[in-house]
């Protein structure tokens, strides 16, 4: 091909195009110790290969079924980017994946992340991956690899996106939900730490309407700046839930309360023909939800279908087992309430109804 050439133009390099390979290599070297701190039985090799290897037999499984999940952090990242607070969104990333697979009864084994940005900021990148490593330590899974992509023209400088991928395993006989869930079983609610990683498009609109700056004092959290309080990371329920499953053998089903709230997630663990009846007088909501509702004049129905409203996980058990399952979860540091019951649904589709919903907003 005969292409026109400007012989006076300087040569173009990849760095001139906006991609700094040396910065990427530097970040990888800085995060290797973080990944190493998450090692667990079953991991083979370290960072740097084209793929990560894991030995299920070394992890102690006999008849394992693999369970995988992927998720992101959503528009909570926008608040983190705008406020310059990058150290907790990595915890959110891990939490959104591992909490989803533990509800199948699976133990998370390893995790990989995808971090894409317009221009690599090594300090921000290290803070993000530090949070990912912390989330993996909390969940007991290994950070075995990931991908850092510097993509000028795709993201403005300073912006980034995150995705995560978790793989776990469960013995075939331990897959949840169990088929014996029945009318009369009860529901335990495990408290959330706040908004977790859902509904932040609405959170940011409420923040804008409130007129408060991100560094203003949080009206609902004494001594904390508003942005930092809103960025409270998603609670990771893996260790307490696995302890309850294994020590009681009584957990019939679990629901991780994410986008769609309680009405959208509790039915996902129910067999056809059953529904959950939750009583909102049975648990307390973190103050952040009252502030969001009042500052944004958000209707109760929207609150319930957008946020977890105080419950990050719901556990189904037989009535006779409720006390010992709750005691196991509390011993692991969770706040647990008896919040509802399973009943016959009027249709074949599983459902969830919440009675006394306005009680959530009373102090």
mmCIF file of C-alpha atoms in Angstrom:
data_model
loop_
_atom_site.group_PDB
_atom_site.id
_atom_site.type_symbol
_atom_site.label_atom_id
_atom_site.label_comp_id
_atom_site.label_asym_id
_atom_site.label_seq_id
_atom_site.Cartn_x
_atom_site.Cartn_y
_atom_site.Cartn_z
ATOM 1 C CA UNK A 1 0.000 0.000 0.000
ATOM 2 C CA UNK A 2 1.242 3.460 -0.850
ATOM 3 C CA UNK A 3 0.364 5.564 2.169
ATOM 4 C CA UNK A 4 1.281 9.241 2.515
ATOM 5 C CA UNK A 5 4.136 9.797 4.951
ATOM 6 C CA UNK A 6 5.255 12.841 6.858
ATOM 7 C CA UNK A 7 8.994 12.273 7.101
ATOM 8 C CA UNK A 8 9.290 15.144 9.589
ATOM 9 C CA UNK A 9 6.794 13.676 12.058
ATOM 10 C CA UNK A 10 8.303 12.133 15.206
ATOM 11 C CA UNK A 11 7.922 8.362 15.647
ATOM 12 C CA UNK A 12 4.838 7.220 17.550
ATOM 13 C CA UNK A 13 5.164 4.847 20.504
ATOM 14 C CA UNK A 14 2.574 2.943 22.513
ATOM 15 C CA UNK A 15 3.231 5.359 25.389
ATOM 16 C CA UNK A 16 2.498 8.312 23.065
ATOM 17 C CA UNK A 17 -0.844 6.625 22.340
ATOM 18 C CA UNK A 18 -1.629 6.639 26.058
ATOM 19 C CA UNK A 19 -0.572 3.175 27.228
ATOM 20 C CA UNK A 20 2.293 2.970 29.717
ATOM 21 C CA UNK A 21 3.569 -0.622 29.832
ATOM 22 C CA UNK A 22 6.137 0.237 32.502
ATOM 23 C CA UNK A 23 3.425 1.601 34.791
ATOM 24 C CA UNK A 24 1.440 -1.601 34.330
ATOM 25 C CA UNK A 25 4.466 -3.728 35.135
ATOM 26 C CA UNK A 26 5.145 -1.608 38.218
ATOM 27 C CA UNK A 27 1.583 -2.121 39.452
ATOM 28 C CA UNK A 28 1.854 -5.884 38.965
ATOM 29 C CA UNK A 29 5.034 -5.978 41.051
ATOM 30 C CA UNK A 30 3.349 -3.966 43.807
ATOM 31 C CA UNK A 31 0.297 -6.207 43.975
ATOM 32 C CA UNK A 32 2.150 -9.541 44.010
ATOM 33 C CA UNK A 33 2.550 -9.425 47.835
ATOM 34 C CA UNK A 34 -1.155 -8.590 48.147
ATOM 35 C CA UNK A 35 -2.099 -11.644 46.103
ATOM 36 C CA UNK A 36 0.355 -13.814 48.046
ATOM 37 C CA UNK A 37 -1.361 -12.829 51.297
ATOM 38 C CA UNK A 38 -4.561 -14.525 50.078
ATOM 39 C CA UNK A 39 -3.064 -17.966 49.307
ATOM 40 C CA UNK A 40 -5.040 -20.999 50.473
ATOM 41 C CA UNK A 41 -4.827 -24.798 50.027
ATOM 42 C CA UNK A 42 -5.383 -25.779 46.411
ATOM 43 C CA UNK A 43 -3.631 -22.865 44.722
ATOM 44 C CA UNK A 44 -0.954 -23.960 42.257
ATOM 45 C CA UNK A 45 1.646 -21.406 41.138
ATOM 46 C CA UNK A 46 1.445 -17.643 41.454
ATOM 47 C CA UNK A 47 0.770 -14.528 39.409
ATOM 48 C CA UNK A 48 2.302 -14.247 35.981
ATOM 49 C CA UNK A 49 1.047 -17.272 34.090
ATOM 50 C CA UNK A 50 -1.505 -17.222 31.296
ATOM 51 C CA UNK A 51 -3.992 -19.032 33.519
ATOM 52 C CA UNK A 52 -4.419 -19.947 37.169
ATOM 53 C CA UNK A 53 -4.423 -23.558 38.359
ATOM 54 C CA UNK A 54 -6.353 -24.913 41.342
ATOM 55 C CA UNK A 55 -6.311 -28.418 42.833
ATOM 56 C CA UNK A 56 -9.762 -29.310 44.215
ATOM 57 C CA UNK A 57 -8.461 -32.465 45.858
ATOM 58 C CA UNK A 58 -5.891 -30.434 47.798
ATOM 59 C CA UNK A 59 -8.741 -28.196 48.959
ATOM 60 C CA UNK A 60 -10.399 -31.204 50.558
ATOM 61 C CA UNK A 61 -13.306 -31.965 48.203
ATOM 62 C CA UNK A 62 -14.459 -35.483 47.336
ATOM 63 C CA UNK A 63 -17.392 -35.050 44.918
ATOM 64 C CA UNK A 64 -17.272 -31.335 44.091
ATOM 65 C CA UNK A 65 -19.612 -29.265 41.962
ATOM 66 C CA UNK A 66 -18.093 -26.006 40.734
ATOM 67 C CA UNK A 67 -20.077 -22.814 41.324
ATOM 68 C CA UNK A 68 -19.056 -19.575 39.619
ATOM 69 C CA UNK A 69 -20.197 -15.977 39.705
ATOM 70 C CA UNK A 70 -19.299 -12.616 38.219
ATOM 71 C CA UNK A 71 -20.301 -9.085 39.143
ATOM 72 C CA UNK A 72 -19.119 -5.503 39.405
ATOM 73 C CA UNK A 73 -19.475 -2.591 41.808
ATOM 74 C CA UNK A 74 -21.844 -0.500 39.692
ATOM 75 C CA UNK A 75 -22.144 3.265 39.972
ATOM 76 C CA UNK A 76 -20.793 3.185 43.512
ATOM 77 C CA UNK A 77 -17.510 3.527 41.630
ATOM 78 C CA UNK A 78 -18.538 7.010 40.492
ATOM 79 C CA UNK A 79 -18.712 8.155 44.113
ATOM 80 C CA UNK A 80 -15.360 6.510 44.873
ATOM 81 C CA UNK A 81 -13.713 8.161 41.853
ATOM 82 C CA UNK A 82 -15.180 11.607 42.537
ATOM 83 C CA UNK A 83 -14.184 11.492 46.220
ATOM 84 C CA UNK A 84 -10.766 9.921 45.617
ATOM 85 C CA UNK A 85 -11.542 7.069 48.020
ATOM 86 C CA UNK A 86 -10.452 3.866 46.294
ATOM 87 C CA UNK A 87 -9.517 1.529 49.143
ATOM 88 C CA UNK A 88 -12.876 -0.164 49.834
ATOM 89 C CA UNK A 89 -14.456 -0.731 46.404
ATOM 90 C CA UNK A 90 -12.257 -3.803 45.981
ATOM 91 C CA UNK A 91 -13.967 -5.319 49.037
ATOM 92 C CA UNK A 92 -17.313 -4.573 47.366
ATOM 93 C CA UNK A 93 -16.152 -6.302 44.204
ATOM 94 C CA UNK A 94 -15.251 -9.513 46.014
ATOM 95 C CA UNK A 95 -18.356 -9.395 48.204
ATOM 96 C CA UNK A 96 -20.771 -9.134 45.297
ATOM 97 C CA UNK A 97 -19.315 -12.308 43.776
ATOM 98 C CA UNK A 98 -18.602 -14.513 46.791
ATOM 99 C CA UNK A 99 -21.881 -13.748 48.561
ATOM 100 C CA UNK A 100 -23.670 -14.894 45.416
ATOM 101 C CA UNK A 101 -21.950 -18.275 45.314
ATOM 102 C CA UNK A 102 -22.066 -19.031 49.040
ATOM 103 C CA UNK A 103 -25.879 -19.016 48.839
ATOM 104 C CA UNK A 104 -25.550 -22.183 46.731
ATOM 105 C CA UNK A 105 -23.697 -23.726 49.661
ATOM 106 C CA UNK A 106 -20.354 -23.257 47.905
ATOM 107 C CA UNK A 107 -17.026 -22.335 49.467
ATOM 108 C CA UNK A 108 -15.329 -19.617 47.365
ATOM 109 C CA UNK A 109 -11.925 -20.924 46.288
ATOM 110 C CA UNK A 110 -10.367 -18.300 44.041
ATOM 111 C CA UNK A 111 -11.016 -14.894 42.561
ATOM 112 C CA UNK A 112 -9.874 -12.908 39.519
ATOM 113 C CA UNK A 113 -10.433 -9.230 38.820
ATOM 114 C CA UNK A 114 -10.636 -7.024 35.728
ATOM 115 C CA UNK A 115 -9.548 -3.402 36.215
ATOM 116 C CA UNK A 116 -9.948 -1.093 33.234
ATOM 117 C CA UNK A 117 -8.966 2.568 33.173
ATOM 118 C CA UNK A 118 -8.201 5.375 30.762
ATOM 119 C CA UNK A 119 -4.812 6.192 32.292
ATOM 120 C CA UNK A 120 -3.214 3.992 34.910
ATOM 121 C CA UNK A 121 -2.768 5.657 38.288
ATOM 122 C CA UNK A 122 -0.465 3.315 40.210
ATOM 123 C CA UNK A 123 -1.467 4.649 43.647
ATOM 124 C CA UNK A 124 -5.188 4.285 42.911
ATOM 125 C CA UNK A 125 -4.617 0.877 41.333
ATOM 126 C CA UNK A 126 -2.724 -0.370 44.349
ATOM 127 C CA UNK A 127 -5.481 0.895 46.696
ATOM 128 C CA UNK A 128 -8.111 -0.882 44.611
ATOM 129 C CA UNK A 129 -6.233 -4.187 44.525
ATOM 130 C CA UNK A 130 -5.455 -3.858 48.231
ATOM 131 C CA UNK A 131 -9.216 -3.791 48.814
ATOM 132 C CA UNK A 132 -9.670 -6.813 46.556
ATOM 133 C CA UNK A 133 -7.044 -8.708 48.565
ATOM 134 C CA UNK A 134 -8.758 -7.739 51.819
ATOM 135 C CA UNK A 135 -12.073 -8.997 50.470
ATOM 136 C CA UNK A 136 -10.455 -12.276 49.474
ATOM 137 C CA UNK A 137 -8.949 -12.675 52.949
ATOM 138 C CA UNK A 138 -12.361 -12.063 54.523
ATOM 139 C CA UNK A 139 -13.916 -14.654 52.204
ATOM 140 C CA UNK A 140 -11.096 -17.184 52.557
ATOM 141 C CA UNK A 141 -10.468 -17.329 48.812
ATOM 142 C CA UNK A 142 -7.265 -16.760 46.868
ATOM 143 C CA UNK A 143 -6.622 -13.869 44.499
ATOM 144 C CA UNK A 144 -5.030 -15.933 41.729
ATOM 145 C CA UNK A 145 -4.883 -13.403 38.896
ATOM 146 C CA UNK A 146 -6.583 -10.664 36.972
ATOM 147 C CA UNK A 147 -6.229 -8.162 34.179
ATOM 148 C CA UNK A 148 -5.280 -4.505 34.205
ATOM 149 C CA UNK A 149 -6.297 -2.742 30.999
ATOM 150 C CA UNK A 150 -5.164 0.806 30.195
ATOM 151 C CA UNK A 151 -7.514 2.019 27.461
ATOM 152 C CA UNK A 152 -7.126 5.673 26.485
ATOM 153 C CA UNK A 153 -10.134 6.946 24.596
ATOM 154 C CA UNK A 154 -12.436 4.448 26.274
ATOM 155 C CA UNK A 155 -12.398 6.049 29.722
ATOM 156 C CA UNK A 156 -11.539 9.647 30.730
ATOM 157 C CA UNK A 157 -8.356 9.969 32.758
ATOM 158 C CA UNK A 158 -9.083 9.076 36.368
ATOM 159 C CA UNK A 159 -12.108 6.912 35.563
ATOM 160 C CA UNK A 160 -12.072 3.145 35.883
ATOM 161 C CA UNK A 161 -14.346 0.124 35.981
ATOM 162 C CA UNK A 162 -14.089 -3.132 37.895
ATOM 163 C CA UNK A 163 -15.403 -6.628 37.338
ATOM 164 C CA UNK A 164 -14.803 -9.734 39.394
ATOM 165 C CA UNK A 165 -15.003 -13.475 38.852
ATOM 166 C CA UNK A 166 -15.255 -16.009 41.694
ATOM 167 C CA UNK A 167 -15.165 -19.791 41.540
ATOM 168 C CA UNK A 168 -16.172 -22.020 44.421
ATOM 169 C CA UNK A 169 -17.088 -25.624 45.080
ATOM 170 C CA UNK A 170 -19.703 -27.530 47.034
ATOM 171 C CA UNK A 171 -20.056 -31.233 47.667
ATOM 172 C CA UNK A 172 -22.842 -32.588 45.479
ATOM 173 C CA UNK A 173 -24.980 -33.485 48.498
ATOM 174 C CA UNK A 174 -24.661 -29.972 49.934
ATOM 175 C CA UNK A 175 -26.062 -27.866 47.098
ATOM 176 C CA UNK A 176 -28.541 -25.190 48.221
ATOM 177 C CA UNK A 177 -31.420 -24.528 48.198
ATOM 178 C CA UNK A 178 -32.525 -27.883 49.542
ATOM 179 C CA UNK A 179 -35.625 -29.525 48.053
ATOM 180 C CA UNK A 180 -37.296 -29.938 51.454
ATOM 181 C CA UNK A 181 -38.116 -26.248 51.984
ATOM 182 C CA UNK A 182 -41.766 -26.184 53.087
ATOM 183 C CA UNK A 183 -44.685 -24.168 54.401
ATOM 184 C CA UNK A 184 -43.982 -23.202 58.005
ATOM 185 C CA UNK A 185 -40.221 -22.873 57.647
ATOM 186 C CA UNK A 186 -38.924 -19.604 59.097
ATOM 187 C CA UNK A 187 -36.665 -16.896 57.772
ATOM 188 C CA UNK A 188 -33.689 -15.393 59.583
ATOM 189 C CA UNK A 189 -32.426 -11.986 58.466
ATOM 190 C CA UNK A 190 -28.714 -11.202 58.714
ATOM 191 C CA UNK A 191 -27.977 -7.494 59.043
ATOM 192 C CA UNK A 192 -26.346 -5.470 56.279
ATOM 193 C CA UNK A 193 -23.630 -2.850 56.735
ATOM 194 C CA UNK A 194 -25.537 -0.235 54.727
ATOM 195 C CA UNK A 195 -26.400 0.154 51.067
ATOM 196 C CA UNK A 196 -23.686 -2.346 50.072
ATOM 197 C CA UNK A 197 -23.236 -2.042 46.273
ATOM 198 C CA UNK A 198 -26.742 -1.537 44.945
ATOM 199 C CA UNK A 199 -28.857 1.495 44.188
ATOM 200 C CA UNK A 200 -26.035 4.007 43.867
ATOM 201 C CA UNK A 201 -27.558 5.743 40.870
ATOM 202 C CA UNK A 202 -30.349 6.711 43.275
ATOM 203 C CA UNK A 203 -27.898 7.342 46.143
ATOM 204 C CA UNK A 204 -25.985 9.839 44.003
ATOM 205 C CA UNK A 205 -29.202 11.613 42.984
ATOM 206 C CA UNK A 206 -30.220 11.901 46.639
ATOM 207 C CA UNK A 207 -26.749 13.230 47.480
ATOM 208 C CA UNK A 208 -27.113 15.831 44.730
ATOM 209 C CA UNK A 209 -30.574 16.849 45.938
ATOM 210 C CA UNK A 210 -29.393 17.127 49.549
ATOM 211 C CA UNK A 211 -26.942 19.878 48.592
ATOM 212 C CA UNK A 212 -24.297 18.337 50.827
ATOM 213 C CA UNK A 213 -20.707 18.085 49.656
ATOM 214 C CA UNK A 214 -19.143 14.608 49.686
ATOM 215 C CA UNK A 215 -16.704 15.743 52.394
ATOM 216 C CA UNK A 216 -19.470 17.182 54.610
ATOM 217 C CA UNK A 217 -20.257 15.459 57.890
ATOM 218 C CA UNK A 218 -22.564 12.505 57.307
ATOM 219 C CA UNK A 219 -26.000 13.234 58.866
ATOM 220 C CA UNK A 220 -26.412 9.541 59.707
ATOM 221 C CA UNK A 221 -22.875 8.563 60.819
ATOM 222 C CA UNK A 222 -21.230 10.648 63.520
ATOM 223 C CA UNK A 223 -17.614 11.550 62.839
ATOM 224 C CA UNK A 224 -17.549 10.359 59.228
ATOM 225 C CA UNK A 225 -17.442 12.350 55.989
ATOM 226 C CA UNK A 226 -20.537 11.701 53.885
ATOM 227 C CA UNK A 227 -18.783 10.042 50.938
ATOM 228 C CA UNK A 228 -16.787 7.715 53.199
ATOM 229 C CA UNK A 229 -19.944 6.708 55.081
ATOM 230 C CA UNK A 230 -21.804 5.983 51.842
ATOM 231 C CA UNK A 231 -18.830 3.935 50.629
ATOM 232 C CA UNK A 232 -19.024 1.559 53.616
ATOM 233 C CA UNK A 233 -18.143 -1.747 51.941
ATOM 234 C CA UNK A 234 -20.485 -4.646 51.330
ATOM 235 C CA UNK A 235 -20.465 -7.152 54.171
ATOM 236 C CA UNK A 236 -18.918 -10.501 53.266
ATOM 237 C CA UNK A 237 -21.003 -13.312 54.775
ATOM 238 C CA UNK A 238 -18.972 -16.290 53.592
ATOM 239 C CA UNK A 239 -17.289 -17.500 56.792
ATOM 240 C CA UNK A 240 -20.355 -17.112 59.094
ATOM 241 C CA UNK A 241 -22.697 -18.706 56.558
ATOM 242 C CA UNK A 242 -20.393 -21.652 55.848
ATOM 243 C CA UNK A 243 -19.944 -22.171 59.575
ATOM 244 C CA UNK A 244 -23.715 -22.282 60.035
ATOM 245 C CA UNK A 245 -24.191 -24.655 57.107
ATOM 246 C CA UNK A 246 -21.484 -27.051 58.265
ATOM 247 C CA UNK A 247 -22.015 -27.035 62.019
ATOM 248 C CA UNK A 248 -25.822 -27.233 62.033
ATOM 249 C CA UNK A 249 -26.681 -29.049 58.759
ATOM 250 C CA UNK A 250 -29.958 -27.138 59.084
ATOM 251 C CA UNK A 251 -29.764 -24.350 56.483
ATOM 252 C CA UNK A 252 -32.324 -25.026 53.741
ATOM 253 C CA UNK A 253 -31.829 -21.947 51.598
ATOM 254 C CA UNK A 254 -30.104 -18.584 51.367
ATOM 255 C CA UNK A 255 -30.777 -15.338 49.516
ATOM 256 C CA UNK A 256 -28.183 -12.595 48.993
ATOM 257 C CA UNK A 257 -30.084 -9.293 48.988
ATOM 258 C CA UNK A 258 -28.764 -7.192 46.119
ATOM 259 C CA UNK A 259 -30.461 -5.239 43.310
ATOM 260 C CA UNK A 260 -34.207 -5.752 43.524
ATOM 261 C CA UNK A 261 -34.100 -5.746 47.316
ATOM 262 C CA UNK A 262 -35.952 -8.254 49.449
ATOM 263 C CA UNK A 263 -38.949 -8.633 47.083
ATOM 264 C CA UNK A 264 -36.651 -9.353 44.138
ATOM 265 C CA UNK A 265 -34.180 -11.740 45.790
ATOM 266 C CA UNK A 266 -35.885 -13.805 48.483
ATOM 267 C CA UNK A 267 -38.110 -15.596 45.918
ATOM 268 C CA UNK A 268 -34.987 -16.778 44.075
ATOM 269 C CA UNK A 269 -34.406 -19.432 46.762
ATOM 270 C CA UNK A 270 -38.046 -20.559 47.017
ATOM 271 C CA UNK A 271 -39.607 -23.538 45.237
ATOM 272 C CA UNK A 272 -42.668 -22.951 43.101
ATOM 273 C CA UNK A 273 -45.864 -22.463 45.052
ATOM 274 C CA UNK A 274 -44.216 -20.897 48.121
ATOM 275 C CA UNK A 275 -43.849 -17.316 49.212
ATOM 276 C CA UNK A 276 -42.048 -15.479 51.983
ATOM 277 C CA UNK A 277 -43.919 -13.253 54.410
ATOM 278 C CA UNK A 278 -41.548 -10.783 56.071
ATOM 279 C CA UNK A 279 -42.522 -8.582 59.015
ATOM 280 C CA UNK A 280 -40.683 -5.249 58.869
ATOM 281 C CA UNK A 281 -41.162 -4.696 62.619
ATOM 282 C CA UNK A 282 -38.741 -7.578 63.208
ATOM 283 C CA UNK A 283 -35.476 -5.880 62.197
ATOM 284 C CA UNK A 284 -33.766 -2.498 62.338
ATOM 285 C CA UNK A 285 -32.536 -0.539 59.338
ATOM 286 C CA UNK A 286 -29.164 1.255 59.355
ATOM 287 C CA UNK A 287 -29.598 5.043 59.653
ATOM 288 C CA UNK A 288 -28.338 5.590 56.089
ATOM 289 C CA UNK A 289 -31.633 4.267 54.721
ATOM 290 C CA UNK A 290 -33.726 6.697 56.765
ATOM 291 C CA UNK A 291 -31.545 9.542 55.502
ATOM 292 C CA UNK A 292 -31.853 8.404 51.882
ATOM 293 C CA UNK A 293 -35.625 8.135 52.180
ATOM 294 C CA UNK A 294 -36.037 11.530 53.838
ATOM 295 C CA UNK A 295 -33.476 13.488 51.806
ATOM 296 C CA UNK A 296 -34.753 12.082 48.531
ATOM 297 C CA UNK A 297 -38.435 11.717 49.444
ATOM 298 C CA UNK A 298 -38.121 8.170 48.126
ATOM 299 C CA UNK A 299 -41.347 6.088 48.306
ATOM 300 C CA UNK A 300 -41.243 2.990 50.502
ATOM 301 C CA UNK A 301 -41.842 0.663 47.545
ATOM 302 C CA UNK A 302 -38.842 2.152 45.722
ATOM 303 C CA UNK A 303 -36.691 1.811 48.843
ATOM 304 C CA UNK A 304 -37.616 -1.865 49.163
ATOM 305 C CA UNK A 305 -36.961 -2.675 45.502
ATOM 306 C CA UNK A 306 -33.720 -0.681 45.274
ATOM 307 C CA UNK A 307 -31.912 -1.328 48.567
ATOM 308 C CA UNK A 308 -31.431 -4.196 51.001
ATOM 309 C CA UNK A 309 -33.077 -2.031 53.708
ATOM 310 C CA UNK A 310 -31.030 -3.573 56.488
ATOM 311 C CA UNK A 311 -30.861 -7.271 55.560
ATOM 312 C CA UNK A 312 -27.911 -8.475 53.494
ATOM 313 C CA UNK A 313 -28.728 -12.177 53.677
ATOM 314 C CA UNK A 314 -31.895 -14.180 54.409
ATOM 315 C CA UNK A 315 -31.690 -17.759 55.691
ATOM 316 C CA UNK A 316 -34.452 -20.382 55.486
ATOM 317 C CA UNK A 317 -34.584 -23.027 58.243
ATOM 318 C CA UNK A 318 -37.088 -25.320 59.933
ATOM 319 C CA UNK A 319 -38.649 -23.703 63.047
ATOM 320 C CA UNK A 320 -36.967 -26.220 65.355
ATOM 321 C CA UNK A 321 -33.539 -25.258 63.990
ATOM 322 C CA UNK A 322 -33.913 -21.469 64.028
ATOM 323 C CA UNK A 323 -32.327 -20.840 67.428
ATOM 324 C CA UNK A 324 -29.177 -22.863 66.845
ATOM 325 C CA UNK A 325 -28.610 -21.489 63.335
ATOM 326 C CA UNK A 326 -29.085 -17.942 64.648
ATOM 327 C CA UNK A 327 -26.724 -18.662 67.551
ATOM 328 C CA UNK A 328 -24.041 -19.925 65.155
ATOM 329 C CA UNK A 329 -24.314 -16.791 63.013
ATOM 330 C CA UNK A 330 -24.222 -14.526 66.065
ATOM 331 C CA UNK A 331 -21.166 -16.333 67.409
ATOM 332 C CA UNK A 332 -19.463 -15.424 64.112
ATOM 333 C CA UNK A 333 -20.259 -11.746 64.683
ATOM 334 C CA UNK A 334 -23.493 -11.322 62.736
ATOM 335 C CA UNK A 335 -26.663 -9.548 63.862
ATOM 336 C CA UNK A 336 -29.563 -11.931 63.274
ATOM 337 C CA UNK A 337 -33.341 -11.548 63.607
ATOM 338 C CA UNK A 338 -36.300 -13.847 63.032
ATOM 339 C CA UNK A 339 -37.939 -11.866 60.231
ATOM 340 C CA UNK A 340 -40.523 -14.051 58.540
ATOM 341 C CA UNK A 341 -42.112 -17.313 57.541
ATOM 342 C CA UNK A 342 -42.655 -19.347 54.392
ATOM 343 C CA UNK A 343 -46.262 -19.875 53.392
ATOM 344 C CA UNK A 344 -48.321 -21.186 50.504
ATOM 345 C CA UNK A 345 -48.330 -18.784 47.568
ATOM 346 C CA UNK A 346 -51.630 -17.959 45.841
ATOM 347 C CA UNK A 347 -49.976 -18.704 42.476
ATOM 348 C CA UNK A 348 -47.308 -21.104 41.250
ATOM 349 C CA UNK A 349 -44.682 -18.349 41.101
ATOM 350 C CA UNK A 350 -42.588 -17.863 44.260
ATOM 351 C CA UNK A 351 -43.085 -14.466 45.859
ATOM 352 C CA UNK A 352 -42.187 -12.250 48.815
ATOM 353 C CA UNK A 353 -44.487 -9.873 50.667
ATOM 354 C CA UNK A 354 -43.453 -7.421 53.365
ATOM 355 C CA UNK A 355 -45.990 -6.406 55.987
ATOM 356 C CA UNK A 356 -45.759 -3.280 58.165
ATOM 357 C CA UNK A 357 -43.169 -1.861 55.732
ATOM 358 C CA UNK A 358 -43.512 1.709 57.024
ATOM 359 C CA UNK A 359 -42.213 0.525 60.397
ATOM 360 C CA UNK A 360 -38.746 0.467 58.837
ATOM 361 C CA UNK A 361 -38.498 4.255 59.027
ATOM 362 C CA UNK A 362 -39.360 4.609 62.713
ATOM 363 C CA UNK A 363 -36.435 5.271 65.022
#
